[in-house]
Structures are given as C-alpha cells and as structure tokens.
Amino acid sequence: MPELPEVETIKRGLENILLQSRDKIHILKIETSSLRLRNSVRRSQLNKVGGQSLLNLTRKAKYIVFELNDFCLISHLGMTGSWRIEKDLRNHDHVRIFLSNNEILTYNDPRRFGVFDVVTKRELEHYPRFTALGLDPILDSRFNGEYLFAQIRKRFSPIKSLIMNQQIVVGVGNIYASEALYLAGIHPLTFAANLTRVQVDILVSAIKEVLFDAIVCGGSTVSDYRQTSGSSGDAQNFLFVYGKSKENCFYCEAIIQSQVIVGRNSFWCPECQSLM
DNA sequence: CTCAGATCCTGTGCGC
DNA sequence: TGCGCACAGGATCTGA
C-alpha cells in the first residue's frame, strides 16, 4: 500500500496523537494475533516493553520506528497495513498496543505483508532490514545526480525497477516511480545504463518533487490507504499517469500506455517520455 | 553479482 | 446473483 509519502503522513499523524500530550504516554502491554506477519516477534522482547514510554517517532525508508526508553518498535506497512486508535477489535487486527491514556493503538493488515518488530536500541544499530537501505530522497542531501548516476551507470535493467530498488533509493514505490519518470520525460523501459548524466539529474529532481508534493497532499488514497486520522490522502488527485491507462496525457493528449515491467504495472506517455 | 519471476496473503472488482 | 479470475501501493527468495 504505502510509499514514502504515505508512511511519512502516517508517522506525522501518530506523532500528533502520541507525542503531543503533556504527560508522556507509556505502554502497558502489547498483544499480537496468532497469525504471523512477514516476520515473527520474539515473545521475550514483547513482554519487556511494558512500562516503557513513547519518546519519539522516526521514519526509516518505508519503516516507522517508535522509540521507547530501552527498545524500539519497528513497523513496515507492507501493502495493506494501517495504524489506528480504537478500542474495538476488527478483522485483521494483528498488533494491539495498550497505552497509559486508556487508548489502544492497533495495527491492521489484511494481506499480512507488513513487519512488526521489537528490538533493543543497540540491536537497532545493526538491524538487518536497515543495513542495506539506499539513500532517502527527502531526508538525505547526499541523494543527488552524482550518487544515482554512479549507482545505475552499469545496470542493465529498466530504470523504473531501479528507482524502486530500496538498496539504491528508498521510498519510491509503484505509483511514484511512474509519476517521477513521467515528470522527468524518461520512458520506464529505458535501460539505466543508457541514461545520460543530465537525464539522471532531472530524474533525481523529479523523484524529490513527486514525493515532496505527495507528502504535502497527505499521500495518495488509491483504494484503502488512510491517514492516522482516518481521512483520505489527496495526492491521487494530482497523478498524471498512474492508473490512467487509455486516458489522455495532461500535456500532449497522447494516449497513456501501460505495461507490466518487472512484475509491476507501469504507466507512461508515449510522446512525453522517450525511450533511449 | 545481476536480473526476472515467483512467492507470501486477503479483498475487490470485473466479465461471464 | 454467483463464480472464477486478475489484480492490488512491497520485499525477499530462487534459479538462471
């Protein structure tokens, strides 16, 4: 479900709810469902978070990290994960965090592609899922044309699959990959090694712009994504190509094309995006 | 190492 | 109305 802008929006929503009160909120206990997500949480770790305070929230790639006194909770939303504050139990609720303010913070995930983990702060420094991550286009100023060009200059796969590769650049998923390539005027099937340095510079700017604008809009609600508050995102109203197969290009009115590229449906304008 | 494809799941929407 | 199928915003594993 969520790409960088959606995860960032959810993280900010959780910040408003969990970190704004005068008294620090602490965790009473955490319960998990019997069905496992992509990982399984060590029960011994889970039992130690009782009494720990919620101190801070950060986003690492598409992960949300809840910082406690001695531990960190790690959450990846997969395709269909969501967090909400509600006492009622719903189908597909997999993690319930009972809070000292008498609220329950609940993780729901029908497809169970998400990750929920509990690690010590020391373990976080070498957390396996974090060690190979590429640069963050929003948070890390080292993500520039020089970096991306060096990463892809010898790669012979379609550029779209490489900007979705989290080991190169994090946060870009299937929607914003198509959108960024459209903005940059680059055909998604272009072999990465064929891109010029100038094109890569433009692509880097396009990725930053697409993600930044989507954060401002509160993320894209294509089917079921919701902000923590429950409201829809707004960015889906500003998409140019994603999901717009057979519609007219906003600028040139050519018919938007679509094709599965490395397993993911991809959208582009045949006039505005040239294949190198 | 690199790359394409399969895989983990459930829900939804479409065509018949 | 009901059924089967294709597809869905991600990451990881396998085998070529």
PDB file of C-alpha atoms (C1' of nucleotides) in Angstrom:
ATOM      1  CA  MET A   1       0.000   0.000   0.000  1.00  0.00           C
ATOM      2  CA  PRO A   2       2.129   2.837   1.195  1.00  0.00           C
ATOM      3  CA  GLU A   3       5.127   4.506  -0.347  1.00  0.00           C
ATOM      4  CA  LEU A   4       7.297   7.155   1.304  1.00  0.00           C
ATOM      5  CA  PRO A   5       4.669   9.956   1.324  1.00  0.00           C
ATOM      6  CA  GLU A   6       2.019   7.699   2.842  1.00  0.00           C
ATOM      7  CA  VAL A   7       4.384   6.377   5.509  1.00  0.00           C
ATOM      8  CA  GLU A   8       5.563   9.909   6.290  1.00  0.00           C
ATOM      9  CA  THR A   9       1.953  11.081   6.606  1.00  0.00           C
ATOM     10  CA  ILE A  10       1.062   8.207   8.916  1.00  0.00           C
ATOM     11  CA  LYS A  11       4.156   8.848  11.025  1.00  0.00           C
ATOM     12  CA  ARG A  12       3.235  12.524  11.407  1.00  0.00           C
ATOM     13  CA  GLY A  13      -0.307  11.580  12.344  1.00  0.00           C
ATOM     14  CA  LEU A  14       0.957   9.195  15.006  1.00  0.00           C
ATOM     15  CA  GLU A  15       3.294  11.916  16.294  1.00  0.00           C
ATOM     16  CA  ASN A  16       0.368  14.265  16.780  1.00  0.00           C
ATOM     17  CA  ILE A  17      -1.594  11.649  18.663  1.00  0.00           C
ATOM     18  CA  LEU A  18       1.167  10.055  20.737  1.00  0.00           C
ATOM     19  CA  LEU A  19       3.752  12.750  21.442  1.00  0.00           C
ATOM     20  CA  GLN A  20       1.728  15.933  21.960  1.00  0.00           C
ATOM     21  CA  SER A  21       0.275  15.258  25.387  1.00  0.00           C
ATOM     22  CA  ARG A  22       1.785  16.971  28.423  1.00  0.00           C
ATOM     23  CA  ASP A  23       2.442  13.679  30.180  1.00  0.00           C
ATOM     24  CA  LYS A  24       4.434  11.066  28.312  1.00  0.00           C
ATOM     25  CA  ILE A  25       2.351   8.129  27.180  1.00  0.00           C
ATOM     26  CA  HIS A  26       3.690   4.759  28.189  1.00  0.00           C
ATOM     27  CA  ILE A  27       2.901   1.256  27.047  1.00  0.00           C
ATOM     28  CA  LEU A  28       1.001  -1.051  29.361  1.00  0.00           C
ATOM     29  CA  LYS A  29       1.286  -4.167  27.210  1.00  0.00           C
ATOM     30  CA  ILE A  30       1.322  -5.374  23.614  1.00  0.00           C
ATOM     31  CA  GLU A  31      -0.834  -8.198  22.296  1.00  0.00           C
ATOM     32  CA  THR A  32      -0.365  -9.855  18.909  1.00  0.00           C
ATOM     33  CA  SER A  33      -2.660 -12.088  16.886  1.00  0.00           C
ATOM     34  CA  SER A  34      -1.841 -15.718  16.273  1.00  0.00           C
ATOM     35  CA  LEU A  35      -1.391 -15.104  12.549  1.00  0.00           C
ATOM     36  CA  ARG A  36       2.129 -14.027  11.711  1.00  0.00           C
ATOM     37  CA  LEU A  37       3.145 -11.087   9.599  1.00  0.00           C
ATOM     38  CA  ARG A  38       6.238 -11.277   7.368  1.00  0.00           C
ATOM     39  CA  ASN A  39       8.314 -11.733  10.499  1.00  0.00           C
ATOM     40  CA  SER A  40       7.537 -13.078  13.940  1.00  0.00           C
ATOM     41  CA  VAL A  41       8.239 -11.067  17.077  1.00  0.00           C
ATOM     42  CA  ARG A  42      10.246 -12.635  19.863  1.00  0.00           C
ATOM     43  CA  ARG A  43       7.814 -13.090  22.724  1.00  0.00           C
ATOM     44  CA  SER A  44      10.566 -12.431  25.276  1.00  0.00           C
ATOM     45  CA  GLN A  45      11.160  -8.979  23.773  1.00  0.00           C
ATOM     46  CA  LEU A  46       7.464  -8.229  23.538  1.00  0.00           C
ATOM     47  CA  ASN A  47       6.982  -8.809  27.250  1.00  0.00           C
ATOM     48  CA  LYS A  48       9.697  -6.303  28.173  1.00  0.00           C
ATOM     49  CA  VAL A  49       8.095  -3.174  26.695  1.00  0.00           C
ATOM     50  CA  GLY A  50       5.506  -2.827  29.485  1.00  0.00           C
ATOM     51  CA  GLY A  51       6.189   0.442  31.321  1.00  0.00           C
ATOM     52  CA  GLN A  52       8.333   1.888  28.534  1.00  0.00           C
ATOM     53  CA  SER A  53       7.479   5.462  27.453  1.00  0.00           C
ATOM     54  CA  LEU A  54       6.881   6.625  23.880  1.00  0.00           C
ATOM     55  CA  LEU A  55       9.698   9.106  23.392  1.00  0.00           C
ATOM     56  CA  ASN A  56       9.974   9.738  19.662  1.00  0.00           C
ATOM     57  CA  LEU A  57       8.895   8.602  16.198  1.00  0.00           C
ATOM     58  CA  THR A  58      11.093   8.440  13.132  1.00  0.00           C
ATOM     59  CA  ARG A  59      10.749   7.182   9.575  1.00  0.00           C
ATOM     60  CA  LYS A  60      13.444   4.941   8.127  1.00  0.00           C
ATOM     61  CA  ALA A  61      12.741   4.299   4.424  1.00  0.00           C
ATOM     62  CA  LYS A  62       9.183   2.896   4.475  1.00  0.00           C
ATOM     63  CA  TYR A  63       9.515   1.821   8.115  1.00  0.00           C
ATOM     64  CA  ILE A  64       8.144   3.683  11.140  1.00  0.00           C
ATOM     65  CA  VAL A  65      10.297   3.440  14.274  1.00  0.00           C
ATOM     66  CA  PHE A  66       8.720   4.036  17.697  1.00  0.00           C
ATOM     67  CA  GLU A  67      11.491   4.985  20.094  1.00  0.00           C
ATOM     68  CA  LEU A  68      10.989   3.853  23.712  1.00  0.00           C
ATOM     69  CA  ASN A  69      13.304   4.078  26.726  1.00  0.00           C
ATOM     70  CA  ASP A  70      15.311   0.950  26.000  1.00  0.00           C
ATOM     71  CA  PHE A  71      13.580  -0.558  22.983  1.00  0.00           C
ATOM     72  CA  CYS A  72      12.334   0.382  19.543  1.00  0.00           C
ATOM     73  CA  LEU A  73       9.170  -0.813  17.841  1.00  0.00           C
ATOM     74  CA  ILE A  74       9.614  -1.231  14.107  1.00  0.00           C
ATOM     75  CA  SER A  75       6.649  -1.134  11.744  1.00  0.00           C
ATOM     76  CA  HIS A  76       6.516  -1.708   7.998  1.00  0.00           C
ATOM     77  CA  LEU A  77       3.047  -1.474   6.467  1.00  0.00           C
ATOM     78  CA  GLY A  78       3.608  -3.849   3.551  1.00  0.00           C
ATOM     79  CA  MET A  79       0.804  -3.410   1.043  1.00  0.00           C
ATOM     80  CA  THR A  80      -2.215  -3.113   3.329  1.00  0.00           C
ATOM     81  CA  GLY A  81      -1.014  -2.165   6.808  1.00  0.00           C
ATOM     82  CA  SER A  82      -2.576   0.662   8.830  1.00  0.00           C
ATOM     83  CA  TRP A  83      -2.449   2.096  12.360  1.00  0.00           C
ATOM     84  CA  ARG A  84      -5.460   3.448  14.205  1.00  0.00           C
ATOM     85  CA  ILE A  85      -6.570   4.335  17.709  1.00  0.00           C
ATOM     86  CA  GLU A  86      -9.645   2.319  18.580  1.00  0.00           C
ATOM     87  CA  LYS A  87     -10.761   0.047  21.386  1.00  0.00           C
ATOM     88  CA  ASP A  88     -12.925  -2.206  19.192  1.00  0.00           C
ATOM     89  CA  LEU A  89     -11.277  -5.208  17.573  1.00  0.00           C
ATOM     90  CA  ARG A  90     -11.673  -5.634  13.813  1.00  0.00           C
ATOM     91  CA  ASN A  91     -10.891  -8.400  11.378  1.00  0.00           C
ATOM     92  CA  HIS A  92      -7.158  -8.488  10.521  1.00  0.00           C
ATOM     93  CA  ASP A  93      -6.015  -6.613  13.635  1.00  0.00           C
ATOM     94  CA  HIS A  94      -2.582  -8.122  14.366  1.00  0.00           C
ATOM     95  CA  VAL A  95      -0.969  -5.859  16.968  1.00  0.00           C
ATOM     96  CA  ARG A  96      -2.704  -4.059  19.830  1.00  0.00           C
ATOM     97  CA  ILE A  97      -0.684  -1.667  21.962  1.00  0.00           C
ATOM     98  CA  PHE A  98      -2.435  -0.795  25.225  1.00  0.00           C
ATOM     99  CA  LEU A  99      -1.490   2.741  26.288  1.00  0.00           C
ATOM    100  CA  SER A 100      -1.449   4.502  29.652  1.00  0.00           C
ATOM    101  CA  ASN A 101      -4.000   7.061  28.434  1.00  0.00           C
ATOM    102  CA  ASN A 102      -6.527   4.232  28.161  1.00  0.00           C
ATOM    103  CA  GLU A 103      -6.353   4.152  24.347  1.00  0.00           C
ATOM    104  CA  ILE A 104      -5.414   1.195  22.178  1.00  0.00           C
ATOM    105  CA  LEU A 105      -3.078   1.688  19.238  1.00  0.00           C
ATOM    106  CA  THR A 106      -3.908  -1.022  16.708  1.00  0.00           C
ATOM    107  CA  TYR A 107      -2.121  -2.372  13.628  1.00  0.00           C
ATOM    108  CA  ASN A 108      -4.390  -3.860  10.967  1.00  0.00           C
ATOM    109  CA  ASP A 109      -3.073  -5.703   7.908  1.00  0.00           C
ATOM    110  CA  PRO A 110      -5.319  -7.951   5.754  1.00  0.00           C
ATOM    111  CA  ARG A 111      -2.597  -9.306   3.479  1.00  0.00           C
ATOM    112  CA  ARG A 112      -0.001  -9.580   6.271  1.00  0.00           C
ATOM    113  CA  PHE A 113       2.902  -8.397   4.156  1.00  0.00           C
ATOM    114  CA  GLY A 114       3.836  -5.980   6.930  1.00  0.00           C
ATOM    115  CA  VAL A 115       6.524  -6.222   9.598  1.00  0.00           C
ATOM    116  CA  PHE A 116       6.181  -5.514  13.312  1.00  0.00           C
ATOM    117  CA  ASP A 117       9.277  -5.997  15.402  1.00  0.00           C
ATOM    118  CA  VAL A 118      10.666  -5.171  18.831  1.00  0.00           C
ATOM    119  CA  VAL A 119      14.408  -4.637  19.220  1.00  0.00           C
ATOM    120  CA  THR A 120      16.719  -3.058  21.762  1.00  0.00           C
ATOM    121  CA  LYS A 121      18.303   0.270  20.859  1.00  0.00           C
ATOM    122  CA  ARG A 122      21.618  -1.492  20.490  1.00  0.00           C
ATOM    123  CA  GLU A 123      20.125  -4.046  18.106  1.00  0.00           C
ATOM    124  CA  LEU A 124      18.613  -1.252  16.024  1.00  0.00           C
ATOM    125  CA  GLU A 125      22.085  -0.081  15.026  1.00  0.00           C
ATOM    126  CA  HIS A 126      22.618  -3.342  13.182  1.00  0.00           C
ATOM    127  CA  TYR A 127      19.038  -4.202  12.319  1.00  0.00           C
ATOM    128  CA  PRO A 128      19.313  -6.472   9.251  1.00  0.00           C
ATOM    129  CA  ARG A 129      16.390  -4.916   7.377  1.00  0.00           C
ATOM    130  CA  PHE A 130      18.037  -1.484   7.642  1.00  0.00           C
ATOM    131  CA  THR A 131      21.654  -2.212   6.818  1.00  0.00           C
ATOM    132  CA  ALA A 132      21.424  -2.376   3.021  1.00  0.00           C
ATOM    133  CA  LEU A 133      18.986   0.502   2.505  1.00  0.00           C
ATOM    134  CA  GLY A 134      19.847   3.187  -0.033  1.00  0.00           C
ATOM    135  CA  LEU A 135      19.541   6.949   0.443  1.00  0.00           C
ATOM    136  CA  ASP A 136      16.348   8.777   1.437  1.00  0.00           C
ATOM    137  CA  PRO A 137      15.363  11.311  -1.257  1.00  0.00           C
ATOM    138  CA  ILE A 138      13.658  13.587   1.269  1.00  0.00           C
ATOM    139  CA  LEU A 139      15.854  13.281   4.355  1.00  0.00           C
ATOM    140  CA  ASP A 140      19.324  12.760   2.893  1.00  0.00           C
ATOM    141  CA  SER A 141      21.000  15.523   0.885  1.00  0.00           C
ATOM    142  CA  ARG A 142      23.528  13.015  -0.486  1.00  0.00           C
ATOM    143  CA  PHE A 143      20.796  11.743  -2.814  1.00  0.00           C
ATOM    144  CA  ASN A 144      21.798  13.706  -5.902  1.00  0.00           C
ATOM    145  CA  GLY A 145      22.534  13.126  -9.584  1.00  0.00           C
ATOM    146  CA  GLU A 146      26.127  12.134  -8.950  1.00  0.00           C
ATOM    147  CA  TYR A 147      25.053   9.430  -6.490  1.00  0.00           C
ATOM    148  CA  LEU A 148      22.275   7.975  -8.626  1.00  0.00           C
ATOM    149  CA  PHE A 149      24.378   8.062 -11.789  1.00  0.00           C
ATOM    150  CA  ALA A 150      27.149   6.119 -10.055  1.00  0.00           C
ATOM    151  CA  GLN A 151      24.630   3.571  -8.764  1.00  0.00           C
ATOM    152  CA  ILE A 152      22.984   2.825 -12.110  1.00  0.00           C
ATOM    153  CA  ARG A 153      25.562   3.512 -14.807  1.00  0.00           C
ATOM    154  CA  LYS A 154      26.422  -0.172 -15.232  1.00  0.00           C
ATOM    155  CA  ARG A 155      22.968  -1.580 -14.604  1.00  0.00           C
ATOM    156  CA  PHE A 156      21.028  -3.174 -17.454  1.00  0.00           C
ATOM    157  CA  SER A 157      17.532  -3.264 -16.118  1.00  0.00           C
ATOM    158  CA  PRO A 158      14.681  -0.870 -16.837  1.00  0.00           C
ATOM    159  CA  ILE A 159      15.193   2.396 -14.950  1.00  0.00           C
ATOM    160  CA  LYS A 160      11.768   2.013 -13.329  1.00  0.00           C
ATOM    161  CA  SER A 161      12.786  -1.146 -11.484  1.00  0.00           C
ATOM    162  CA  LEU A 162      15.985   0.503 -10.254  1.00  0.00           C
ATOM    163  CA  ILE A 163      14.348   3.588  -8.750  1.00  0.00           C
ATOM    164  CA  MET A 164      12.043   1.160  -6.927  1.00  0.00           C
ATOM    165  CA  ASN A 165      15.086  -0.752  -5.641  1.00  0.00           C
ATOM    166  CA  GLN A 166      15.306   0.117  -1.932  1.00  0.00           C
ATOM    167  CA  GLN A 167      19.037  -0.624  -1.904  1.00  0.00           C
ATOM    168  CA  ILE A 168      19.580   2.330  -4.225  1.00  0.00           C
ATOM    169  CA  VAL A 169      16.947   4.858  -3.193  1.00  0.00           C
ATOM    170  CA  VAL A 170      14.269   4.284  -0.578  1.00  0.00           C
ATOM    171  CA  GLY A 171      10.629   5.266  -0.554  1.00  0.00           C
ATOM    172  CA  VAL A 172       9.786   5.128  -4.255  1.00  0.00           C
ATOM    173  CA  GLY A 173       7.089   2.542  -4.950  1.00  0.00           C
ATOM    174  CA  ASN A 174       4.988   1.683  -7.953  1.00  0.00           C
ATOM    175  CA  ILE A 175       2.881   4.849  -8.096  1.00  0.00           C
ATOM    176  CA  TYR A 176       5.616   7.422  -7.671  1.00  0.00           C
ATOM    177  CA  ALA A 177       8.063   5.554  -9.905  1.00  0.00           C
ATOM    178  CA  SER A 178       5.724   6.017 -12.863  1.00  0.00           C
ATOM    179  CA  GLU A 179       4.999   9.608 -11.853  1.00  0.00           C
ATOM    180  CA  ALA A 180       8.663  10.587 -11.418  1.00  0.00           C
ATOM    181  CA  LEU A 181       9.638   9.103 -14.791  1.00  0.00           C
ATOM    182  CA  TYR A 182       6.772  10.970 -16.445  1.00  0.00           C
ATOM    183  CA  LEU A 183       7.893  14.224 -14.863  1.00  0.00           C
ATOM    184  CA  ALA A 184      11.471  13.549 -15.995  1.00  0.00           C
ATOM    185  CA  GLY A 185      10.426  12.666 -19.556  1.00  0.00           C
ATOM    186  CA  ILE A 186      12.068   9.243 -19.321  1.00  0.00           C
ATOM    187  CA  HIS A 187      10.454   6.058 -20.643  1.00  0.00           C
ATOM    188  CA  PRO A 188      10.206   3.459 -17.854  1.00  0.00           C
ATOM    189  CA  LEU A 189      11.721   0.721 -20.042  1.00  0.00           C
ATOM    190  CA  THR A 190      14.921   2.695 -20.672  1.00  0.00           C
ATOM    191  CA  PHE A 191      17.970   0.677 -19.654  1.00  0.00           C
ATOM    192  CA  ALA A 192      19.503   2.506 -16.720  1.00  0.00           C
ATOM    193  CA  ALA A 193      22.977   2.408 -18.250  1.00  0.00           C
ATOM    194  CA  ASN A 194      21.703   4.327 -21.284  1.00  0.00           C
ATOM    195  CA  LEU A 195      20.662   7.385 -19.303  1.00  0.00           C
ATOM    196  CA  THR A 196      22.818  10.487 -19.602  1.00  0.00           C
ATOM    197  CA  ARG A 197      24.080  12.285 -16.537  1.00  0.00           C
ATOM    198  CA  VAL A 198      21.759  15.176 -17.364  1.00  0.00           C
ATOM    199  CA  GLN A 199      18.778  12.841 -17.502  1.00  0.00           C
ATOM    200  CA  VAL A 200      19.741  11.390 -14.130  1.00  0.00           C
ATOM    201  CA  ASP A 201      19.938  14.885 -12.656  1.00  0.00           C
ATOM    202  CA  ILE A 202      16.444  15.577 -13.942  1.00  0.00           C
ATOM    203  CA  LEU A 203      15.199  12.239 -12.618  1.00  0.00           C
ATOM    204  CA  VAL A 204      16.572  12.959  -9.140  1.00  0.00           C
ATOM    205  CA  SER A 205      14.767  16.304  -9.096  1.00  0.00           C
ATOM    206  CA  ALA A 206      11.583  14.622 -10.317  1.00  0.00           C
ATOM    207  CA  ILE A 207      11.718  11.963  -7.586  1.00  0.00           C
ATOM    208  CA  LYS A 208      12.183  14.613  -4.895  1.00  0.00           C
ATOM    209  CA  GLU A 209       9.407  16.764  -6.301  1.00  0.00           C
ATOM    210  CA  VAL A 210       6.895  13.934  -6.692  1.00  0.00           C
ATOM    211  CA  LEU A 211       7.490  12.645  -3.159  1.00  0.00           C
ATOM    212  CA  PHE A 212       7.557  16.084  -1.556  1.00  0.00           C
ATOM    213  CA  ASP A 213       4.338  17.183  -3.246  1.00  0.00           C
ATOM    214  CA  ALA A 214       2.620  13.933  -2.255  1.00  0.00           C
ATOM    215  CA  ILE A 215       3.615  14.457   1.390  1.00  0.00           C
ATOM    216  CA  VAL A 216       2.091  17.934   1.252  1.00  0.00           C
ATOM    217  CA  CYS A 217      -1.115  16.313  -0.048  1.00  0.00           C
ATOM    218  CA  GLY A 218      -1.137  13.737   2.732  1.00  0.00           C
ATOM    219  CA  GLY A 219      -0.357  10.771   0.476  1.00  0.00           C
ATOM    220  CA  SER A 220      -2.366   9.047  -2.269  1.00  0.00           C
ATOM    221  CA  THR A 221      -5.538   7.122  -1.489  1.00  0.00           C
ATOM    222  CA  VAL A 222      -5.897   4.726  -4.415  1.00  0.00           C
ATOM    223  CA  SER A 223      -8.085   2.153  -2.692  1.00  0.00           C
ATOM    224  CA  ASP A 224      -7.770   1.769   1.050  1.00  0.00           C
ATOM    225  CA  TYR A 225      -4.933   3.916   2.369  1.00  0.00           C
ATOM    226  CA  ARG A 226      -5.971   6.226   5.185  1.00  0.00           C
ATOM    227  CA  GLN A 227      -4.125   8.769   7.284  1.00  0.00           C
ATOM    228  CA  THR A 228      -3.977   8.029  11.004  1.00  0.00           C
ATOM    229  CA  SER A 229      -6.892  10.415  11.458  1.00  0.00           C
ATOM    230  CA  GLY A 230      -8.947   8.251   9.098  1.00  0.00           C
ATOM    231  CA  SER A 231      -9.118  10.832   6.317  1.00  0.00           C
ATOM    232  CA  SER A 232      -8.075  10.116   2.732  1.00  0.00           C
ATOM    233  CA  GLY A 233      -4.940  11.420   1.145  1.00  0.00           C
ATOM    234  CA  ASP A 234      -5.218  13.955  -1.644  1.00  0.00           C
ATOM    235  CA  ALA A 235      -2.242  13.168  -3.866  1.00  0.00           C
ATOM    236  CA  GLN A 236      -4.210  10.724  -6.039  1.00  0.00           C
ATOM    237  CA  ASN A 237      -5.970  13.771  -7.492  1.00  0.00           C
ATOM    238  CA  PHE A 238      -2.658  15.029  -8.848  1.00  0.00           C
ATOM    239  CA  LEU A 239      -1.332  11.888 -10.511  1.00  0.00           C
ATOM    240  CA  PHE A 240      -0.502  12.270 -14.205  1.00  0.00           C
ATOM    241  CA  VAL A 241      -0.083   8.674 -15.397  1.00  0.00           C
ATOM    242  CA  TYR A 242      -0.524   6.057 -12.645  1.00  0.00           C
ATOM    243  CA  GLY A 243      -3.785   4.192 -13.199  1.00  0.00           C
ATOM    244  CA  LYS A 244      -4.609   6.354 -16.228  1.00  0.00           C
ATOM    245  CA  SER A 245      -4.168   3.791 -18.993  1.00  0.00           C
ATOM    246  CA  LYS A 246      -6.033   4.825 -22.187  1.00  0.00           C
ATOM    247  CA  GLU A 247      -6.660   8.330 -20.860  1.00  0.00           C
ATOM    248  CA  ASN A 248      -5.165  11.419 -22.480  1.00  0.00           C
ATOM    249  CA  CYS A 249      -1.833  12.866 -21.364  1.00  0.00           C
ATOM    250  CA  PHE A 250      -2.376  16.093 -19.397  1.00  0.00           C
ATOM    251  CA  TYR A 251       0.092  17.980 -21.589  1.00  0.00           C
ATOM    252  CA  CYS A 252       0.032  16.482 -25.100  1.00  0.00           C
ATOM    253  CA  GLU A 253      -3.212  14.469 -25.123  1.00  0.00           C
ATOM    254  CA  ALA A 254      -1.478  11.313 -26.375  1.00  0.00           C
ATOM    255  CA  ILE A 255      -2.976   8.098 -25.017  1.00  0.00           C
ATOM    256  CA  ILE A 256      -1.319   6.937 -21.773  1.00  0.00           C
ATOM    257  CA  GLN A 257       0.211   3.468 -22.241  1.00  0.00           C
ATOM    258  CA  SER A 258       0.604   0.723 -19.665  1.00  0.00           C
ATOM    259  CA  GLN A 259       2.599  -2.477 -19.452  1.00  0.00           C
ATOM    260  CA  VAL A 260       3.872  -4.790 -16.740  1.00  0.00           C
ATOM    261  CA  ILE A 261       7.577  -4.091 -16.187  1.00  0.00           C
ATOM    262  CA  VAL A 262       9.455  -6.477 -13.879  1.00  0.00           C
ATOM    263  CA  GLY A 263       6.197  -7.618 -12.398  1.00  0.00           C
ATOM    264  CA  ARG A 264       4.625  -4.215 -11.737  1.00  0.00           C
ATOM    265  CA  ASN A 265       2.098  -2.379 -13.860  1.00  0.00           C
ATOM    266  CA  SER A 266       3.649   0.758 -15.294  1.00  0.00           C
ATOM    267  CA  PHE A 267       2.217   3.833 -16.989  1.00  0.00           C
ATOM    268  CA  TRP A 268       3.708   6.404 -19.344  1.00  0.00           C
ATOM    269  CA  CYS A 269       3.003   8.909 -22.079  1.00  0.00           C
ATOM    270  CA  PRO A 270       4.462   7.710 -25.409  1.00  0.00           C
ATOM    271  CA  GLU A 271       5.008  11.301 -26.573  1.00  0.00           C
ATOM    272  CA  CYS A 272       6.392  12.964 -23.442  1.00  0.00           C
ATOM    273  CA  GLN A 273       8.621  10.046 -22.430  1.00  0.00           C
ATOM    274  CA  SER A 274      11.235   8.990 -24.961  1.00  0.00           C
ATOM    275  CA  LEU A 275      12.930   5.596 -24.931  1.00  0.00           C
ATOM    276  CA  MET A 276      16.711   5.974 -25.102  1.00  0.00           C
TER     277      MET A 276
ATOM    278  C1'  DC B   1      26.898 -10.068  -8.639  1.00  0.00           C
ATOM    279  C1'  DT B   2      22.742  -9.100 -11.542  1.00  0.00           C
ATOM    280  C1'  DC B   3      18.260  -9.921 -13.153  1.00  0.00           C
ATOM    281  C1'  DA B   4      13.370 -11.718 -13.906  1.00  0.00           C
ATOM    282  C1'  DG B   5       9.926 -14.213 -11.903  1.00  0.00           C
ATOM    283  C1'  DA B   6       7.641 -16.486  -8.130  1.00  0.00           C
ATOM    284  C1'  DT B   7       6.050 -16.009  -3.622  1.00  0.00           C
ATOM    285  C1'  DC B   8       3.891 -14.624   0.736  1.00  0.00           C
ATOM    286  C1'  DC B   9      -1.683 -13.156   1.757  1.00  0.00           C
ATOM    287  C1'  DT B  10      -6.743 -11.300   1.504  1.00  0.00           C
ATOM    288  C1'  DG B  11     -10.083  -8.313  -0.630  1.00  0.00           C
ATOM    289  C1'  DT B  12     -12.174  -6.140  -4.520  1.00  0.00           C
ATOM    290  C1'  DG B  13     -13.988  -5.605  -8.952  1.00  0.00           C
ATOM    291  C1'  DC B  14     -14.802  -7.236 -13.366  1.00  0.00           C
ATOM    292  C1'  DG B  15     -16.644 -10.352 -17.068  1.00  0.00           C
ATOM    293  C1'  DC B  16     -19.419 -14.124 -17.906  1.00  0.00           C
TER     294       DC B  16
ATOM    295  C1'  DT C   1     -26.948 -13.300  -8.057  1.00  0.00           C
ATOM    296  C1'  DG C   2     -22.870 -16.138  -8.171  1.00  0.00           C
ATOM    297  C1'  DC C   3     -18.464 -17.760  -9.704  1.00  0.00           C
ATOM    298  C1'  DG C   4     -13.741 -17.551 -11.247  1.00  0.00           C
ATOM    299  C1'  DC C   5     -10.099 -14.794 -12.388  1.00  0.00           C
ATOM    300  C1'  DA C   6      -6.951 -10.835 -12.448  1.00  0.00           C
ATOM    301  C1'  DC C   7      -5.041  -7.548  -9.847  1.00  0.00           C
ATOM    302  C1'  DA C   8      -3.503  -4.627  -5.787  1.00  0.00           C
ATOM    303  C1'  DG C   9       0.542   0.921  -3.046  1.00  0.00           C
ATOM    304  C1'  DG C  10       6.180  -4.377  -1.073  1.00  0.00           C
ATOM    305  C1'  DA C  11      10.106  -7.030  -0.096  1.00  0.00           C
ATOM    306  C1'  DT C  12      12.502 -11.288  -0.370  1.00  0.00           C
ATOM    307  C1'  DC C  13      13.912 -15.607  -2.165  1.00  0.00           C
ATOM    308  C1'  DT C  14      15.169 -18.701  -6.055  1.00  0.00           C
ATOM    309  C1'  DG C  15      17.353 -20.082 -10.061  1.00  0.00           C
ATOM    310  C1'  DA C  16      19.312 -18.789 -14.470  1.00  0.00           C
TER     311       DA C  16
END
